[in-house]
Structure formats: structure tokens, C-alpha cells
PDB file of C-alpha atoms in Angstrom:
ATOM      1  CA  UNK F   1     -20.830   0.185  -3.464  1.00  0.00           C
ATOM      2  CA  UNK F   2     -17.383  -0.888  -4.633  1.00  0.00           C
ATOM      3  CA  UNK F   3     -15.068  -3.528  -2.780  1.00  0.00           C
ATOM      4  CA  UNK F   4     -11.384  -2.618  -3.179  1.00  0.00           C
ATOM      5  CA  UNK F   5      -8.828  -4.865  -2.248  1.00  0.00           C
ATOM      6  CA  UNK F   6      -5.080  -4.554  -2.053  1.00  0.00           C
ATOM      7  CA  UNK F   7      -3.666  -7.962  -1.512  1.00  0.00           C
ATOM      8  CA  UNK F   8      -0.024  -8.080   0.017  1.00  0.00           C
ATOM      9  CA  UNK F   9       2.569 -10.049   1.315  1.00  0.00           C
ATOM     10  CA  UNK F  10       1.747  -9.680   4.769  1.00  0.00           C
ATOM     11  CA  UNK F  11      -1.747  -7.949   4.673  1.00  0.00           C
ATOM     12  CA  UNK F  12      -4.892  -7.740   2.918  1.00  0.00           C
ATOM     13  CA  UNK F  13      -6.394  -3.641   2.988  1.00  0.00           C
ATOM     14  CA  UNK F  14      -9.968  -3.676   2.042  1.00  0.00           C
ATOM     15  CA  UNK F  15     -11.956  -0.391   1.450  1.00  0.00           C
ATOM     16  CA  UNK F  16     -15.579   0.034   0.827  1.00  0.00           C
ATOM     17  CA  UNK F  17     -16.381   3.234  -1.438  1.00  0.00           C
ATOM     18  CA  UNK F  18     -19.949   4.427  -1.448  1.00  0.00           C
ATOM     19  CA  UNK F  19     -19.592   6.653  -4.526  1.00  0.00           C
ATOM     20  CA  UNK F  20     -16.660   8.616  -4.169  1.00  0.00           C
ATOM     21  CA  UNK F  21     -15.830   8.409  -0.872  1.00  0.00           C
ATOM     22  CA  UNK F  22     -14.133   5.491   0.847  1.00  0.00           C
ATOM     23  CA  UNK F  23     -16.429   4.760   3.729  1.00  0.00           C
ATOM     24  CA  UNK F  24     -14.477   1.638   5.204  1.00  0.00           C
ATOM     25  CA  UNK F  25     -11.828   0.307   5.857  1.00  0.00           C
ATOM     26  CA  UNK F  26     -10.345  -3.043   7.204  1.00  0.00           C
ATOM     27  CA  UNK F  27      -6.856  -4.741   7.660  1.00  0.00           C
ATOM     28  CA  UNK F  28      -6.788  -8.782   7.268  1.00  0.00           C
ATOM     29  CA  UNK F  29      -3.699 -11.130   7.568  1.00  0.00           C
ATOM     30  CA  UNK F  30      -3.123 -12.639   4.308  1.00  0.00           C
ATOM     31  CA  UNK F  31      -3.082 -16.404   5.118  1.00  0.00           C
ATOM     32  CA  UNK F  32      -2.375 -18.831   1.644  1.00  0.00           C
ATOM     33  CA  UNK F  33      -4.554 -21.491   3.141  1.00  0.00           C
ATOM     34  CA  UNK F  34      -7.984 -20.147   3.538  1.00  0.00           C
ATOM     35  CA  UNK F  35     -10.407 -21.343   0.940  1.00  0.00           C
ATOM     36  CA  UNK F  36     -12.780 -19.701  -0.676  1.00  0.00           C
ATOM     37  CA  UNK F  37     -15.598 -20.330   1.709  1.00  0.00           C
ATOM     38  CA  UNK F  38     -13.521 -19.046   4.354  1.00  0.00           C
ATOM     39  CA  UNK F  39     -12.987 -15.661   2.704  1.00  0.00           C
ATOM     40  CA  UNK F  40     -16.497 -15.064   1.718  1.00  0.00           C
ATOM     41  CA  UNK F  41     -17.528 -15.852   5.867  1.00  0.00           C
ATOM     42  CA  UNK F  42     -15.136 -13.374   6.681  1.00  0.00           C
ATOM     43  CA  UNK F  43     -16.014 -10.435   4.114  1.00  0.00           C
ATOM     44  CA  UNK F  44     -19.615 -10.848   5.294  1.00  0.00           C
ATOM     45  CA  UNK F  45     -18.634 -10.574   8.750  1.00  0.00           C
ATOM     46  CA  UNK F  46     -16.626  -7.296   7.896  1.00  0.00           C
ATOM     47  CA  UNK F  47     -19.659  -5.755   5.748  1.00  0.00           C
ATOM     48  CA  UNK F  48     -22.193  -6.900   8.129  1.00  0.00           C
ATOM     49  CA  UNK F  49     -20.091  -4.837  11.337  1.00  0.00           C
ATOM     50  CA  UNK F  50     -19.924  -2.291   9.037  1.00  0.00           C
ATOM     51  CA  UNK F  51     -23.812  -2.274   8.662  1.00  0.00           C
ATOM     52  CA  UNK F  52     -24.026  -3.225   5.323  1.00  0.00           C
ATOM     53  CA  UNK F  53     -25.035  -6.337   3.060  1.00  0.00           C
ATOM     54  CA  UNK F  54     -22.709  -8.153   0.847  1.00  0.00           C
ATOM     55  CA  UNK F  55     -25.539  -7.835  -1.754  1.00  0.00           C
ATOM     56  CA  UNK F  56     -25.083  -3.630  -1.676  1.00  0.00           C
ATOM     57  CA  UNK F  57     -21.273  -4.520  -3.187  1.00  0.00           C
ATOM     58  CA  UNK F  58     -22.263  -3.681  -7.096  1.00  0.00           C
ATOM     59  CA  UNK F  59     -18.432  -4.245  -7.960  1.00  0.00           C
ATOM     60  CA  UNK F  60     -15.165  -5.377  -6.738  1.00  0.00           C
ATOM     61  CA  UNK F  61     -11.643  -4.552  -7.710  1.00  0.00           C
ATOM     62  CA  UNK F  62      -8.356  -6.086  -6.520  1.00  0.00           C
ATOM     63  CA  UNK F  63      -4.339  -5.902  -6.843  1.00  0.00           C
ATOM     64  CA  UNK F  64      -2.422  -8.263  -5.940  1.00  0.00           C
ATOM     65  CA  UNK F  65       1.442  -8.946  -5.020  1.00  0.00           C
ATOM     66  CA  UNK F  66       0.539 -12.173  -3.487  1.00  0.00           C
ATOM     67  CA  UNK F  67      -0.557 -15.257  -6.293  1.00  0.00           C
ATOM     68  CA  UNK F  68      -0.827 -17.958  -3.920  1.00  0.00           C
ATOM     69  CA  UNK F  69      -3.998 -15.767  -2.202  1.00  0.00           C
ATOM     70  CA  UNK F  70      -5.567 -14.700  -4.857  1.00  0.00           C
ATOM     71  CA  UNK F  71      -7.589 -16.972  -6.710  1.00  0.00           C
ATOM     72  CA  UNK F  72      -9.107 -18.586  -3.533  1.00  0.00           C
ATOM     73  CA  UNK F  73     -10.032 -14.652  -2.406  1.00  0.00           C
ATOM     74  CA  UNK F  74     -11.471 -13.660  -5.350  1.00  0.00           C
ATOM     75  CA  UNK F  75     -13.824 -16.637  -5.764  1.00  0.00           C
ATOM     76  CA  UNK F  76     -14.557 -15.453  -1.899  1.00  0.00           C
ATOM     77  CA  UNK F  77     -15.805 -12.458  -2.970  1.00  0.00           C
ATOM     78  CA  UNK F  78     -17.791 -13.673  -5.530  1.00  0.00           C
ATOM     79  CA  UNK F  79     -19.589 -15.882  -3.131  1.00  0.00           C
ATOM     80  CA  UNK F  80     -20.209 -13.248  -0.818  1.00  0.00           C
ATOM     81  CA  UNK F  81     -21.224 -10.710  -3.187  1.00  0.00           C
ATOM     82  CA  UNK F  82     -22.215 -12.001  -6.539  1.00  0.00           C
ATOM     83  CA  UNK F  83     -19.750  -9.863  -7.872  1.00  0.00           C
ATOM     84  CA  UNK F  84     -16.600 -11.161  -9.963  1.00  0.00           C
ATOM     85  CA  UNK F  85     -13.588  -8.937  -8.827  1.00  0.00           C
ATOM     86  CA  UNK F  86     -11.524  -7.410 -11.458  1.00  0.00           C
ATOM     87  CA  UNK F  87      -8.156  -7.815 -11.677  1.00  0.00           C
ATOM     88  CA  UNK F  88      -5.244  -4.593 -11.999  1.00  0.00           C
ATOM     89  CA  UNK F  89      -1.923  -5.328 -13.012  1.00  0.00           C
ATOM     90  CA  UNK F  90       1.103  -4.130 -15.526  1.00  0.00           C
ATOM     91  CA  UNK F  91      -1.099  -5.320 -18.418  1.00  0.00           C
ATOM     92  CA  UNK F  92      -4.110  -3.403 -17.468  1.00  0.00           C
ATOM     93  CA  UNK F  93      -5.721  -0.591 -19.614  1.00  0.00           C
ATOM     94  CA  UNK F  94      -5.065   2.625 -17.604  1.00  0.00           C
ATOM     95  CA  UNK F  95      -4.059   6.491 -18.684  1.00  0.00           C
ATOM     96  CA  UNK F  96      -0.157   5.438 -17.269  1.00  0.00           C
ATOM     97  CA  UNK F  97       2.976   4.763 -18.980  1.00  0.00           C
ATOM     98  CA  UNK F  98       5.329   2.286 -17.241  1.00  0.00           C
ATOM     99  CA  UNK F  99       8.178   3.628 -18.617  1.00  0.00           C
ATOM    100  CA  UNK F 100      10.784   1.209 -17.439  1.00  0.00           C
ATOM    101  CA  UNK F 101      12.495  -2.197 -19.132  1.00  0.00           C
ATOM    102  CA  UNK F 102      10.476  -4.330 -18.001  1.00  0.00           C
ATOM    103  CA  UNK F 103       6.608  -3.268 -17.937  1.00  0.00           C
ATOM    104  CA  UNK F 104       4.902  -6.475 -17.208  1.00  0.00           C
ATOM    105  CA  UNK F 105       7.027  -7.141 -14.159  1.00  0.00           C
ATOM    106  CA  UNK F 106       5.929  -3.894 -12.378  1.00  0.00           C
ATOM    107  CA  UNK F 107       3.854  -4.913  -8.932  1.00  0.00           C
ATOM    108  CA  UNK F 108       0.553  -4.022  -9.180  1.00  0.00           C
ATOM    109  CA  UNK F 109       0.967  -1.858  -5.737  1.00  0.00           C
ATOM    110  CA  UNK F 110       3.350   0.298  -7.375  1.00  0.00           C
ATOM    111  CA  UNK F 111       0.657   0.430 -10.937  1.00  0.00           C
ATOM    112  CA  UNK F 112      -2.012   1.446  -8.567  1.00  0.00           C
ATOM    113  CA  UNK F 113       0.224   3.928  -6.611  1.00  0.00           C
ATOM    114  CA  UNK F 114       1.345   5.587 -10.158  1.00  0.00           C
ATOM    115  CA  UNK F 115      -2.255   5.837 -10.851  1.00  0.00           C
ATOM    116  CA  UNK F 116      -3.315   7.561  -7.790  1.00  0.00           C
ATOM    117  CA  UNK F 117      -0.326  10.119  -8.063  1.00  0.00           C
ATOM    118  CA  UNK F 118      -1.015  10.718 -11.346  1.00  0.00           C
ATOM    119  CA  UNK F 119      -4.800  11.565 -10.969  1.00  0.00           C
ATOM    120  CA  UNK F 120      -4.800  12.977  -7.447  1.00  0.00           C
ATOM    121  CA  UNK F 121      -1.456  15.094  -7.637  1.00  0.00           C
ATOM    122  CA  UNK F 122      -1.087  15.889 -11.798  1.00  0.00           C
ATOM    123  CA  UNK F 123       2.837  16.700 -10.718  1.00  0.00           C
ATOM    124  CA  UNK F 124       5.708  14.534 -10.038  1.00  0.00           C
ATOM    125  CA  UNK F 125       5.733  12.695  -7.260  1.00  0.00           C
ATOM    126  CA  UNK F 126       7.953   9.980  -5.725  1.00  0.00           C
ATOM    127  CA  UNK F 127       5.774   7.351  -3.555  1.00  0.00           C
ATOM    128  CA  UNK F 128       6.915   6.316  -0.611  1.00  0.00           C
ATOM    129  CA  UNK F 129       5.132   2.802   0.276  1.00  0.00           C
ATOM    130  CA  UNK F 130       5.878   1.081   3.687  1.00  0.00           C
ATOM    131  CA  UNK F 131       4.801  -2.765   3.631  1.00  0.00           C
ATOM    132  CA  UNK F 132       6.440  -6.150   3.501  1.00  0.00           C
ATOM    133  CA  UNK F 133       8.690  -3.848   1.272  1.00  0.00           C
ATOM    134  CA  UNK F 134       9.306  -0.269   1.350  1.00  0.00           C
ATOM    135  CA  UNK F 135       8.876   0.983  -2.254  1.00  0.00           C
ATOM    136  CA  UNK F 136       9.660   4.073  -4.004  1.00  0.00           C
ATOM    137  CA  UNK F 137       8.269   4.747  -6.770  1.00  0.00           C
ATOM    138  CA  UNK F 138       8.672   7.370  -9.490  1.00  0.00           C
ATOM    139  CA  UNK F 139       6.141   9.443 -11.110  1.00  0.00           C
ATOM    140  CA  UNK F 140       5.759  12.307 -13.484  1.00  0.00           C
ATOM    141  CA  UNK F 141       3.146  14.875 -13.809  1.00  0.00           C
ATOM    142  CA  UNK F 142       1.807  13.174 -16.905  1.00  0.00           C
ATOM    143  CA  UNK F 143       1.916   9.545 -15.012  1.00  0.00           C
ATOM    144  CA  UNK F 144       4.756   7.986 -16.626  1.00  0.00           C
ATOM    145  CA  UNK F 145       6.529   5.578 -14.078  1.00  0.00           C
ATOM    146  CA  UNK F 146       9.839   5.597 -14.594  1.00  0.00           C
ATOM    147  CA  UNK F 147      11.222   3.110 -12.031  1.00  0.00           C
ATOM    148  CA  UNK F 148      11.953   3.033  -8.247  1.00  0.00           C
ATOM    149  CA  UNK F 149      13.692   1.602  -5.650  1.00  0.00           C
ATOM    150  CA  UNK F 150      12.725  -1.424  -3.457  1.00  0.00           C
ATOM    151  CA  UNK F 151      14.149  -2.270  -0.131  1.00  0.00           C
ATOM    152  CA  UNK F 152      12.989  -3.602   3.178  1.00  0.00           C
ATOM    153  CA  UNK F 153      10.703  -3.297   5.088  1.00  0.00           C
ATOM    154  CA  UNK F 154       9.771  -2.228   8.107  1.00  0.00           C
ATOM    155  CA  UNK F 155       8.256  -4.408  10.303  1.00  0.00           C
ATOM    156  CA  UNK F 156      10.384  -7.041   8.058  1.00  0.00           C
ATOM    157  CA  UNK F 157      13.377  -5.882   9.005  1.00  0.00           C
ATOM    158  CA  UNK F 158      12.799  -5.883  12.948  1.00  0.00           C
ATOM    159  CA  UNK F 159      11.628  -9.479  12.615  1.00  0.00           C
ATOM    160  CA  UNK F 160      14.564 -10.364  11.318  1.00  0.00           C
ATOM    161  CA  UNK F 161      16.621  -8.640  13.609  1.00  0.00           C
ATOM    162  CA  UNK F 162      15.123 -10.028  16.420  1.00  0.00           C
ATOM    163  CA  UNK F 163      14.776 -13.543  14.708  1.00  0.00           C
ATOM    164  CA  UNK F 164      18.516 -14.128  14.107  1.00  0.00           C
ATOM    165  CA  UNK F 165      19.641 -12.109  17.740  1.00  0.00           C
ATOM    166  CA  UNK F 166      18.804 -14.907  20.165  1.00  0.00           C
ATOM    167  CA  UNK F 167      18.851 -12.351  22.950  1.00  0.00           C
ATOM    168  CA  UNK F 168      16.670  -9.277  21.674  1.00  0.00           C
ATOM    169  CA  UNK F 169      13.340  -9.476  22.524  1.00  0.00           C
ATOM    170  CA  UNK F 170      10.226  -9.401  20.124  1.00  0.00           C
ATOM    171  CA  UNK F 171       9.121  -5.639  20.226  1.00  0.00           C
ATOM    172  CA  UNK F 172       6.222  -3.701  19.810  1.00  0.00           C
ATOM    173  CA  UNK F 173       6.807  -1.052  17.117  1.00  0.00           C
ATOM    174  CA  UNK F 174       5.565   1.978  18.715  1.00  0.00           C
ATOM    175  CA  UNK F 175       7.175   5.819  18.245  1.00  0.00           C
ATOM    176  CA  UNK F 176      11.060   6.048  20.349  1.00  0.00           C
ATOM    177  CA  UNK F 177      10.788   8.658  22.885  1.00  0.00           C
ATOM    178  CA  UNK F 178      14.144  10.008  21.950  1.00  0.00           C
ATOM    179  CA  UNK F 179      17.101   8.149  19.896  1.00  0.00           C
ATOM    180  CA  UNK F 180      19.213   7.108  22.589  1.00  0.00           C
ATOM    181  CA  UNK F 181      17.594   4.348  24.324  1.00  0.00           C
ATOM    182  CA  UNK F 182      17.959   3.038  27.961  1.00  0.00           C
ATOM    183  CA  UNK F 183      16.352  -0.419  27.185  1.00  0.00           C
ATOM    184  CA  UNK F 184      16.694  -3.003  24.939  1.00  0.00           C
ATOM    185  CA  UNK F 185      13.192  -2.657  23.717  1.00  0.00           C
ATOM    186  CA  UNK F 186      13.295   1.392  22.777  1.00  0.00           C
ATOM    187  CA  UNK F 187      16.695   0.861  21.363  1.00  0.00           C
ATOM    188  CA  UNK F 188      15.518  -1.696  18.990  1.00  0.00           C
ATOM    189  CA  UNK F 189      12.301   1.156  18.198  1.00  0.00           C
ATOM    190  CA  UNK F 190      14.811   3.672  17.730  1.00  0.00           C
ATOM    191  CA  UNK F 191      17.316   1.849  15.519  1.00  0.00           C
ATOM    192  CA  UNK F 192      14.103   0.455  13.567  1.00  0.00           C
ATOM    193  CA  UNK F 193      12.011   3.333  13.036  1.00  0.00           C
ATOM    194  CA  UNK F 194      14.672   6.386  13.069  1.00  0.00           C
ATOM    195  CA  UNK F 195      16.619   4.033  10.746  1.00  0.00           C
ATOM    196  CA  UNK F 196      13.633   3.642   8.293  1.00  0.00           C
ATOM    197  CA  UNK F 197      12.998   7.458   8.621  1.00  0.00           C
ATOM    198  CA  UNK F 198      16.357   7.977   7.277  1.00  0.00           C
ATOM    199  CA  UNK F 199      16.838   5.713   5.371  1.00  0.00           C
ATOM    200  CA  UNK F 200      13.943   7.528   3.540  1.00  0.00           C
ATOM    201  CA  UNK F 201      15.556  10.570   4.143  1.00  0.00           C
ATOM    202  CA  UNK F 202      18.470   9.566   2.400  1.00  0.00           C
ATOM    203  CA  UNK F 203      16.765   7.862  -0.830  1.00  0.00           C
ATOM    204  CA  UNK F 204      14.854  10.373  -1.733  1.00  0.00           C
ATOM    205  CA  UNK F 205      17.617  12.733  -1.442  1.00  0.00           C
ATOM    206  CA  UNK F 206      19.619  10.402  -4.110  1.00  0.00           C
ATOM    207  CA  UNK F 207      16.198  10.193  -5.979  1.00  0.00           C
ATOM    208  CA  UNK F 208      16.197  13.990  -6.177  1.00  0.00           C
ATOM    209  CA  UNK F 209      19.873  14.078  -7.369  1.00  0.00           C
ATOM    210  CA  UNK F 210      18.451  11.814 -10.320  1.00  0.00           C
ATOM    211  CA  UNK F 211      15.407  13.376 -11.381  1.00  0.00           C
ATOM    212  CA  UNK F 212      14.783  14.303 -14.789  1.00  0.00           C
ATOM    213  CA  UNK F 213      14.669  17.925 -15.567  1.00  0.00           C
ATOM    214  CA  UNK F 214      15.853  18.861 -12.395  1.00  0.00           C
ATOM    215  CA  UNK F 215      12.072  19.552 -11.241  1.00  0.00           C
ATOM    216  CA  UNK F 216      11.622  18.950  -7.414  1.00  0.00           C
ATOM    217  CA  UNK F 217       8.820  16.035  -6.884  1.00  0.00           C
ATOM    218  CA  UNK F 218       6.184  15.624  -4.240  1.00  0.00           C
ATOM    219  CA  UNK F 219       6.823  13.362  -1.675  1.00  0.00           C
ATOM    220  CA  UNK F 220       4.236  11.044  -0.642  1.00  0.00           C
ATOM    221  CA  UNK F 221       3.830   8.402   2.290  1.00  0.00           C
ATOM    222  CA  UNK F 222       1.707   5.688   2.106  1.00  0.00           C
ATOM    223  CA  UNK F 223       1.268   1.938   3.829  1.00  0.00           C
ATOM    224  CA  UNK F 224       0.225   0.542   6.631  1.00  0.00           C
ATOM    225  CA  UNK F 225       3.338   1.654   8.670  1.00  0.00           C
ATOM    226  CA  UNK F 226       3.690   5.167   7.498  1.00  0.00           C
ATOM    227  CA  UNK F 227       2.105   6.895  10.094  1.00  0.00           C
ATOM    228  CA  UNK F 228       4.935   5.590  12.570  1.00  0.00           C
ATOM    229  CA  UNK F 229       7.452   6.467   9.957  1.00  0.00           C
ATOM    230  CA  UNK F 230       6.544   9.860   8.517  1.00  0.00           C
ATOM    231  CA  UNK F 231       6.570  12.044  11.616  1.00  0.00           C
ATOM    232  CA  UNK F 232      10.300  11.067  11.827  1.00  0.00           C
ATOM    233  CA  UNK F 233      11.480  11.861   8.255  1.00  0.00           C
ATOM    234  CA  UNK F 234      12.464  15.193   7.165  1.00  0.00           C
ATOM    235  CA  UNK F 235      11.796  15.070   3.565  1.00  0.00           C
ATOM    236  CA  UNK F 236       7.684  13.288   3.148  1.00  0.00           C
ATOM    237  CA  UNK F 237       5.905  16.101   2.345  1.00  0.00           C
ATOM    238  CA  UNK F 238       2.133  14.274   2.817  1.00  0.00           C
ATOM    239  CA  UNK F 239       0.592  11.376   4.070  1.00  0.00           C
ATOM    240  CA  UNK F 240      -2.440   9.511   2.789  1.00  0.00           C
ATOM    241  CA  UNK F 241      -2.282   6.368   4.083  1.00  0.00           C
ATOM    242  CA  UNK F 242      -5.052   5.242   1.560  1.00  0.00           C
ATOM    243  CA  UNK F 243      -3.743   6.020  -1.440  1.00  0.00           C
ATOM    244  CA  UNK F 244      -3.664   2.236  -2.739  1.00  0.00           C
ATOM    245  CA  UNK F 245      -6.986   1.835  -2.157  1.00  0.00           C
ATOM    246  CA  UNK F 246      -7.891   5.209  -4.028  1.00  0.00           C
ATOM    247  CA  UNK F 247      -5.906   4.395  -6.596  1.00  0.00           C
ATOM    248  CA  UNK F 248      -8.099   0.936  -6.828  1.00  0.00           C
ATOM    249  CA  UNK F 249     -11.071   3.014  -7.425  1.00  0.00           C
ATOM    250  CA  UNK F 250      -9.607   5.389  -9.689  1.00  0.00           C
ATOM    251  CA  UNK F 251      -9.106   2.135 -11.744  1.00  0.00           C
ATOM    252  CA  UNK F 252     -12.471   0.677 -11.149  1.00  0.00           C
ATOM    253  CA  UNK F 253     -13.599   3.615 -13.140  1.00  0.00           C
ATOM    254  CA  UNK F 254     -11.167   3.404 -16.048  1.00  0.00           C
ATOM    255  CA  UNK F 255     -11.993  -0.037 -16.636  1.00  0.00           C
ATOM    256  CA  UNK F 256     -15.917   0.601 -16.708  1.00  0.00           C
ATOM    257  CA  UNK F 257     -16.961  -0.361 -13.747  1.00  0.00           C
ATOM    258  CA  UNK F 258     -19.755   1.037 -11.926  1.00  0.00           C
ATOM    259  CA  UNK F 259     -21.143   1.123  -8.577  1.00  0.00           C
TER     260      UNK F 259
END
């Protein structure tokens, strides 16, 4: 089996693909001061719910946006699991050309995400990511990524919004029955989450406007929040929230690992 983790700003996606097929999934808060010990208990807690041993892991693979988490994680793997995770980022070996003017300082999210557009949709493809950030990133058919956009998040931009507004209340990011809101809790949803849809809306459109060749891209959402997100935009075409973690595994087997 092969452990997949995306390590971000806010939270930590880990898959579990038997084969092929991603069989697993779980969502951890990525916490700085956990040791090592601490993530290995908590991986074998995950696998064990899951009904499986940390010794069926044959391989691990990881990205990472988030330095301060990731040494300490990946020697909690390898206590778990006996297996040493490998590492994806900007300098790793993979069929994609980061076509931009600075290469090394490309996330490893967004080199994962080019990967997984590249292999799963062989056209060109603009990837929407909602996390800590919302990304867009740019992809041709033959996987060259030639830049993006980066702007707030989500859920980071209704914390702040409620953080610095001594009077609106923390809120619970759930779908706005309508856009017009009759309390102060759906008109912070609806200012939130139809403002993120388009805003979306809007950037791709200007993305469009720029796109080389004039072809039209594929529009893909992705993230942990993009199931609240896409139903409200007009313009993301399909949704796999997993795409990250696919994109991990397409990478695994580029790089020779087996599982």
C-alpha cells in the first residue's frame, strides 16, 4: 500500500492507495509542535480504524507547503511504517515543465496539481485549489505550468473577517440559502462563499482572456473547501476533490516507487 501525504498550511490530507485506487482518506490539523512520536501514534491510530497495519504501508510519499511540519512527520512515518517517505517538490524528476521564472519556488501543491492534470486530463486545464490559499494554476495539454494566480483563501478570509469585526460572530461555513441574508450569520456565508464563487468566476474569466493560443482550458476544482464552493460558480467544469493526493501517486510511480 502507498501512504500519500499532502502537508498544508492548515491541514494535513492523507490517502491510502491499495494499487491504483485510493482506498482512504483522512484530514489532520497540521500542528508545528508534535514530535515525531506523536505522529507515528496517530498514523497508526488512522491505519488501524481503517483496518489495516502500518506494516502493509510498502511506501510513502509526501508534499509539503509547510517546513516547520515536515521533518518531525516524516520521521513519524518512518516509525510507524518502516518506510522513509519521499519527498516531491520543484526539483523533483517528473514528465512536467515549470515553465515560469522562477522554477524552484513553485509550491509543491501546485507541482503535484500540474502533474495530475497533465496525466489524468492530457488537455489544458486551469486548477482551481481551495486551501489556506486559493490557487490557480495553469496547465497545458503537454504539462507545462506556466504560472497562476494565488489569493486567499477561504476559510482564511472569514477568519479574518470575523477576527478584526469585534461584533460578527464566528460562523460555520455551510451553503447560503439565498444571497440576501436576514442574519448576521448567513450574510457572512453569503458574502464568503458567493464571494469566493465569483471571485473564481471572475479569474478564470481573465485567465481565459490570457490563454495561449486562444484554446479554451478545463476547469478543475479541487481542496478541501471546494465542494462548498463549486456548486456556486458558473465556470468549474469538474470536481475531484482528490486530485492532490492522485497526483502524489502519479509521482510515487515516476520516481520508482512501488507498492
Amino acid at each position: 500500500m502507498l501512504l500519500a501525504i499532502d502537508i498544508g498550511n492548515t491541514e494535513i490530507t492523507v490517502g491510502l492507495f491499495e494499487g491504483e485506487r485510493l482506498a482512504v482518506v483522512w484530514r489532520l490539523t497540521t500542528a508545528a509542535p508534535r514530535t515525531s512520536d506523536e505522529w507515528a501514534a496517530t498514523l497508526t491510530t488512522h491505519l488501524a480504524n481503517a483496518g489495516h497495519s502500518p506494516h502493509e504501508v510498502r511506501a510513502a510519499v509526501q508534499a509539503s507547503v509547510a517546513p516547520a511540519v515536515t521533518e518531525a512527520l516524516a520521521r513519524g512515518v518512518e516509525q510507524a511504517t518502516g518506510v522513509k517517505p519521499v519527498t516531491v517538490d520543484a526539483a523533483s524528476k517528473l514528465p512536467i515543465v515549470l515553465d515560469v521564472d522562477e522554477p524552484l519556488t513553485v509550491g509543491a501543491d501546485r507541482v503535484v496539481n500540474t502533474l495530475a492534470a497533465r496525466e489524468l486530463y492530457r488537455r489544458d486545464t486551469i486548477v482551481v485549489d481551495y486551501g489556506t490559499a486559493t490557487t490557480f494554476d495553469c496547465v497545458t495539454a503537454e504539462g507545462h505550468f506556466i504560472g497562476g494566480v494565488i489569493a486567499p483563501g477561504v476559510r482564511t478570509a472569514a477568519e479574518n473577517l470575523t477576527r478584526r469585526a469585534a461584533k460578527l460572530p464566528a460562523t460555520e461555513l455551510v451553503a447560503p440559502p439565498r444571497v440576501i441574508g436576514r442574519r448576521t450569520e448567513d450574510c457572512i456565508r453569503s458574502g464568503v462563499l458567493f464571494g469566493a464563487a465569483d471571485a473564481t468566476d471572475g479569474m478564470v474569466r481573465r485567465i481565459k482572456a490570457e490563454w495561449p493560443g486562444g484554446l479554451k482550458p478545463l476547469v478543475v476544482g479541487t481542496g478541501g473547501l471546494v465542494s462548498l464552493v463549486a456548486p456556486l460558480s458558473r465556470e468549474i467544469e469538474q470536481v475531484e476533490p482528490a486530485l492532490t493526493l492522485l497526483g502524489l501517486r502519479i509521482a510515487a510511480r515516476h520516481l520508482g516507487l512501488q507498492w
